[in-house]
Coordinates of C-alpha atoms in Angstrom, one line a residue:
M1 CA 2.5 11.0 52.0
A2 CA 3.6 14.2 53.7
L3 CA 1.9 15.4 56.8
D4 CA 1.4 19.0 57.7
G5 CA 4.7 20.5 58.7
D6 CA 6.8 17.7 57.1
D7 CA 9.3 18.8 54.4
W8 CA 8.9 16.0 51.8
T9 CA 11.7 17.5 49.7
Q10 CA 14.3 16.3 52.1
N11 CA 14.1 12.8 50.6
I12 CA 14.6 13.9 47.0
P13 CA 18.2 13.3 45.7
P14 CA 20.1 16.3 44.3
Y15 CA 19.9 17.0 40.6
G16 CA 21.4 19.3 37.9
D17 CA 24.8 20.8 38.7
E18 CA 24.6 19.7 42.3
F19 CA 24.8 16.0 41.3
E20 CA 28.2 14.6 40.3
Q21 CA 28.1 12.8 37.0
P22 CA 30.3 9.7 36.7
A23 CA 33.1 10.1 34.2
P24 CA 32.5 8.2 30.9
R25 CA 34.3 4.9 30.6
L26 CA 36.5 4.7 27.6
S27 CA 38.3 1.6 26.2
V28 CA 41.5 2.3 24.4
V29 CA 43.5 -0.3 22.6
P30 CA 47.2 0.6 22.4
A31 CA 49.0 0.4 19.1
S32 CA 51.2 -2.7 18.7
G33 CA 53.1 -2.9 15.5
P34 CA 52.1 -1.1 12.2
V35 CA 48.4 -1.4 12.7
A36 CA 46.6 -0.4 15.9
G37 CA 44.7 -3.3 17.4
A38 CA 46.2 -5.8 14.9
D39 CA 46.6 -8.4 17.6
L40 CA 42.9 -8.5 18.4
P41 CA 40.9 -11.3 16.8
E42 CA 38.3 -10.5 14.1
P43 CA 34.8 -10.7 15.5
Q44 CA 33.1 -13.8 14.2
P45 CA 29.5 -13.6 13.2
T46 CA 27.1 -15.9 14.8
M47 CA 25.5 -16.7 11.4
D48 CA 27.1 -16.2 8.0
F49 CA 25.5 -15.5 4.7
P50 CA 27.0 -16.3 1.3
R51 CA 28.9 -13.4 -0.1
V52 CA 27.9 -11.9 -3.5
S53 CA 30.8 -11.5 -5.9
I54 CA 31.1 -7.9 -6.9
S55 CA 34.6 -7.5 -8.5
D56 CA 33.7 -9.4 -11.7
I57 CA 30.3 -7.9 -12.5
Y58 CA 31.6 -6.6 -15.8
S59 CA 33.9 -9.5 -16.8
A60 CA 31.5 -12.3 -15.8
P61 CA 28.0 -10.7 -15.7
S62 CA 25.1 -12.7 -14.4
P63 CA 22.3 -13.6 -16.9
E64 CA 19.3 -11.3 -16.8
P65 CA 16.5 -12.9 -14.7
A66 CA 13.0 -13.4 -16.0
F67 CA 10.8 -10.5 -14.9
I68 CA 7.1 -10.4 -14.1
W69 CA 7.2 -6.7 -14.4
A70 CA 10.1 -5.7 -16.8
G71 CA 13.2 -4.7 -14.9
R72 CA 11.3 -4.4 -11.6
I73 CA 10.0 -7.6 -10.1
P74 CA 12.0 -10.8 -10.9
R75 CA 10.1 -14.0 -11.3
G76 CA 10.5 -16.4 -8.3
H77 CA 11.8 -13.7 -5.9
V78 CA 10.0 -12.1 -3.0
T79 CA 9.6 -8.4 -3.6
L80 CA 8.6 -5.9 -0.9
L81 CA 6.7 -2.7 -1.7
G82 CA 7.3 -0.4 1.3
A83 CA 6.3 3.1 2.1
H84 CA 4.5 5.2 4.7
G85 CA 0.8 4.4 5.2
G86 CA -1.7 6.1 3.0
V87 CA 0.6 6.8 0.0
G88 CA -1.0 4.3 -2.3
K89 CA 0.9 1.0 -2.0
S90 CA -2.4 -1.0 -2.1
M91 CA -3.8 0.9 -5.0
L92 CA -0.5 0.5 -7.0
S93 CA -0.4 -3.2 -6.1
L94 CA -3.9 -3.7 -7.3
Q95 CA -3.3 -1.9 -10.5
L96 CA -0.1 -4.0 -11.1
A97 CA -2.1 -7.2 -10.3
V98 CA -4.6 -6.4 -13.0
A99 CA -1.9 -5.5 -15.5
V100 CA -0.2 -8.9 -14.8
C101 CA -3.5 -10.7 -15.2
L102 CA -4.0 -9.1 -18.5
G103 CA -0.3 -9.1 -19.6
A104 CA -0.7 -5.3 -20.1
D105 CA 2.0 -2.7 -19.9
F106 CA 2.2 -0.9 -16.5
L107 CA 3.8 2.4 -16.0
G108 CA 5.7 2.1 -19.2
A109 CA 7.1 -1.4 -18.7
N110 CA 5.6 -4.7 -19.9
T111 CA 4.3 -7.4 -17.6
E112 CA 4.4 -11.2 -18.1
P113 CA 0.8 -12.5 -18.1
G114 CA 0.0 -14.7 -15.2
R115 CA -2.3 -15.6 -12.3
V116 CA -2.2 -13.3 -9.3
L117 CA -3.2 -13.9 -5.6
F118 CA -3.8 -10.6 -3.9
F119 CA -3.7 -10.8 -0.1
S120 CA -5.2 -7.8 1.7
G121 CA -4.8 -7.3 5.4
E122 CA -5.7 -3.6 5.3
D123 CA -8.5 -2.9 2.8
G124 CA -11.7 -4.9 3.0
G125 CA -13.5 -6.5 0.2
S126 CA -15.9 -3.6 -0.5
V127 CA -13.0 -1.1 -0.9
L128 CA -11.1 -3.5 -3.1
R129 CA -14.1 -4.1 -5.3
H130 CA -14.7 -0.4 -5.6
R131 CA -11.1 0.3 -6.7
L132 CA -11.1 -2.8 -8.9
G133 CA -14.1 -1.4 -10.9
F134 CA -12.1 1.7 -11.8
I135 CA -9.0 -0.2 -12.6
A136 CA -10.7 -2.8 -14.8
H137 CA -12.5 0.0 -16.7
H138 CA -9.2 1.8 -17.2
F139 CA -7.6 -1.4 -18.7
G140 CA -10.8 -2.2 -20.7
A141 CA -11.0 -5.6 -18.9
S142 CA -14.2 -7.5 -18.3
P143 CA -14.8 -8.7 -14.7
E144 CA -15.2 -12.3 -16.1
R145 CA -11.8 -12.2 -17.7
L146 CA -10.2 -10.9 -14.5
A147 CA -11.9 -13.5 -12.3
K148 CA -10.1 -16.2 -14.3
S149 CA -6.7 -15.0 -13.2
L150 CA -7.1 -12.8 -10.2
T151 CA -8.0 -14.1 -6.7
I152 CA -8.4 -11.5 -3.9
L153 CA -8.3 -12.6 -0.3
D154 CA -9.8 -10.3 2.4
A155 CA -7.9 -10.9 5.6
T156 CA -9.0 -7.7 7.4
D157 CA -10.8 -9.6 10.2
E158 CA -7.5 -11.2 11.2
P159 CA -4.6 -9.5 9.3
A160 CA -1.6 -10.6 11.5
L161 CA 0.5 -13.3 10.0
Y162 CA 3.0 -13.6 12.9
R163 CA 2.7 -12.9 16.6
E164 CA 5.2 -12.6 19.4
V165 CA 5.3 -15.4 22.0
S166 CA 7.1 -15.0 25.3
A167 CA 8.0 -18.0 27.4
F168 CA 10.4 -18.0 30.3
G169 CA 11.6 -14.5 29.3
I170 CA 12.5 -15.6 25.8
K171 CA 10.6 -13.9 23.0
T172 CA 10.0 -15.7 19.7
G173 CA 7.7 -15.3 16.7
E174 CA 5.3 -17.8 15.4
G175 CA 2.9 -18.0 12.5
T176 CA -0.8 -17.3 13.2
P177 CA -3.6 -19.5 12.0
V178 CA -4.1 -17.0 9.2
F179 CA -0.5 -17.6 8.1
S180 CA -1.1 -21.4 8.0
I181 CA -4.2 -20.9 5.9
L182 CA -2.3 -18.6 3.5
A183 CA 0.6 -21.0 3.3

């Protein structure tokens, strides 16, 4: 705290052009032989994933997988629907869920009929029921028929499936009680 008559600006270090910036540090590997840096070892990954063969996709094509939604969602594989908030992911997902329950076409592609579990951590039960009324009407589906193959879970009270845990300066993630219930 400055007292009357004290010049508190004396203790502020210089800035701008008055302050000498350190020169950037560069690392240069001299050329040795035909390829620069050829004597350096290849960095080794700490974890490796299987490589997907690409060069033979025409000569040895993979069989077409079974799809829940033709050409879009393969059976038995996790599929992520991602976009900015408020663009309609939940509505689209609920419409797709109803189409799968009914085995109806959705956006010009057929669906394989099946049971659907719809987990909502954003929209509460009343919002989902409101939307579902319009969707069921559009598909001409009775609520009783949908109830046999569609289960909707409202997790809006506790939507987080994972949480960060920090112990001794090490951060890790762990499933929440809601994740255990869902699993």
